[in-house]
């Protein structure tokens, strides 16, 4: 296991992202964060505290990966959000954008529910792996094509609790 991004690096970056997000919306308007479970939960917890009182939250769960490190290419909705999106400023909060298949699917189904605005925030992006062009307005770090764990990201449900991002070496 090799540390790619330290806890300090990640937290400083998330504070900067929160400042950027906060400045992008009218100050008196609420931002509705939709966390993509399970991987997005650690990023969400830092982001929501950095954004303070301006946010409401919801959760959605999708599955595209089976066991292991390769995408099955098939996205399934496992748990829908609890609240309507109409007239809300929605930001999808996701751990990583890889092929883009998951986000492409998610953006389509959420856009159909008429949010006032719809944007996406990802802690990590692996642009070299993209199969579909998806708009991601807020990206924490761009990384190479390596399988990473920690900070919410798992390998077979393990390592989500690591406070840093590490490269899984076989
Ligand atoms: P995409 O649909 O290929 O963009 O994949 C998105 C999902 O795959 C993410 O939400 C992650 O759950 C998972 N994923 C992609 N790359 C990694 C990685 O390097 N480590 C852990 N999970 C990953
Ligand atoms: Mg995920």
PDB file of C-alpha atoms in Angstrom, residues 63-124:
ATOM      1  CA  UNK A  63     -23.770  -0.331  -8.221  1.00  0.00           C
ATOM      2  CA  UNK A  64     -21.502  -0.678 -11.205  1.00  0.00           C
ATOM      3  CA  UNK A  65     -18.691  -2.737  -9.808  1.00  0.00           C
ATOM      4  CA  UNK A  66     -18.959  -6.326  -8.749  1.00  0.00           C
ATOM      5  CA  UNK A  67     -16.109  -7.717  -6.759  1.00  0.00           C
ATOM      6  CA  UNK A  68     -12.656  -6.642  -7.779  1.00  0.00           C
ATOM      7  CA  UNK A  69     -11.179  -3.745  -9.677  1.00  0.00           C
ATOM      8  CA  UNK A  70     -12.938  -3.930 -13.064  1.00  0.00           C
ATOM      9  CA  UNK A  71     -16.276  -2.312 -13.857  1.00  0.00           C
ATOM     10  CA  UNK A  72     -19.035  -4.619 -15.013  1.00  0.00           C
ATOM     11  CA  UNK A  73     -20.174  -1.733 -17.214  1.00  0.00           C
ATOM     12  CA  UNK A  74     -23.701  -2.085 -15.937  1.00  0.00           C
ATOM     13  CA  UNK A  75     -25.205   0.470 -13.567  1.00  0.00           C
ATOM     14  CA  UNK A  76     -28.041  -0.401 -11.196  1.00  0.00           C
ATOM     15  CA  UNK A  77     -30.023   1.855  -8.892  1.00  0.00           C
ATOM     16  CA  UNK A  78     -29.933   0.235  -5.446  1.00  0.00           C
ATOM     17  CA  UNK A  79     -31.445   3.052  -3.352  1.00  0.00           C
ATOM     18  CA  UNK A  80     -33.185   6.173  -4.618  1.00  0.00           C
ATOM     19  CA  UNK A  81     -33.122   9.596  -2.941  1.00  0.00           C
ATOM     20  CA  UNK A  82     -35.801  10.427  -0.355  1.00  0.00           C
ATOM     21  CA  UNK A  83     -36.595  13.981  -1.473  1.00  0.00           C
ATOM     22  CA  UNK A  84     -37.821  15.647  -4.669  1.00  0.00           C
ATOM     23  CA  UNK A  85     -35.242  17.698  -6.590  1.00  0.00           C
ATOM     24  CA  UNK A  86     -37.554  20.213  -8.180  1.00  0.00           C
ATOM     25  CA  UNK A  87     -36.256  23.784  -7.861  1.00  0.00           C
ATOM     26  CA  UNK A  88     -33.211  22.769  -5.846  1.00  0.00           C
ATOM     27  CA  UNK A  89     -29.548  23.468  -6.544  1.00  0.00           C
ATOM     28  CA  UNK A  90     -28.338  19.870  -6.660  1.00  0.00           C
ATOM     29  CA  UNK A  91     -24.727  18.738  -6.433  1.00  0.00           C
ATOM     30  CA  UNK A  92     -23.894  15.059  -6.857  1.00  0.00           C
ATOM     31  CA  UNK A  93     -21.108  14.092  -4.440  1.00  0.00           C
ATOM     32  CA  UNK A  94     -19.119  11.120  -5.717  1.00  0.00           C
ATOM     33  CA  UNK A  95     -15.814   9.552  -4.728  1.00  0.00           C
ATOM     34  CA  UNK A  96     -14.293   9.068  -8.184  1.00  0.00           C
ATOM     35  CA  UNK A  97     -15.105   9.387 -11.869  1.00  0.00           C
ATOM     36  CA  UNK A  98     -13.473   6.580 -13.807  1.00  0.00           C
ATOM     37  CA  UNK A  99     -15.146   5.402 -17.044  1.00  0.00           C
ATOM     38  CA  UNK A 100     -17.932   7.923 -16.462  1.00  0.00           C
ATOM     39  CA  UNK A 101     -20.673   5.300 -16.858  1.00  0.00           C
ATOM     40  CA  UNK A 102     -22.015   5.679 -13.320  1.00  0.00           C
ATOM     41  CA  UNK A 103     -22.165   9.466 -13.415  1.00  0.00           C
ATOM     42  CA  UNK A 104     -23.607   9.556 -16.898  1.00  0.00           C
ATOM     43  CA  UNK A 105     -26.473   7.342 -15.763  1.00  0.00           C
ATOM     44  CA  UNK A 106     -26.969   9.258 -12.529  1.00  0.00           C
ATOM     45  CA  UNK A 107     -26.956  12.682 -14.175  1.00  0.00           C
ATOM     46  CA  UNK A 108     -29.613  11.509 -16.654  1.00  0.00           C
ATOM     47  CA  UNK A 109     -32.016  10.243 -14.016  1.00  0.00           C
ATOM     48  CA  UNK A 110     -31.549  13.265 -11.751  1.00  0.00           C
ATOM     49  CA  UNK A 111     -31.827  15.812 -14.563  1.00  0.00           C
ATOM     50  CA  UNK A 112     -35.202  14.301 -15.476  1.00  0.00           C
ATOM     51  CA  UNK A 113     -36.459  15.428 -12.043  1.00  0.00           C
ATOM     52  CA  UNK A 114     -36.130  19.138 -12.855  1.00  0.00           C
ATOM     53  CA  UNK A 115     -33.573  20.476 -10.368  1.00  0.00           C
ATOM     54  CA  UNK A 116     -32.934  24.220 -10.638  1.00  0.00           C
ATOM     55  CA  UNK A 117     -29.278  23.406 -11.328  1.00  0.00           C
ATOM     56  CA  UNK A 118     -27.355  20.128 -11.427  1.00  0.00           C
ATOM     57  CA  UNK A 119     -23.613  19.886 -10.909  1.00  0.00           C
ATOM     58  CA  UNK A 120     -21.194  17.180  -9.860  1.00  0.00           C
ATOM     59  CA  UNK A 121     -18.331  17.125  -7.367  1.00  0.00           C
ATOM     60  CA  UNK A 122     -15.837  14.248  -7.394  1.00  0.00           C
ATOM     61  CA  UNK A 123     -12.928  13.864  -5.035  1.00  0.00           C
ATOM     62  CA  UNK A 124     -10.929  12.049  -7.720  1.00  0.00           C
TER      63      UNK A 124
END
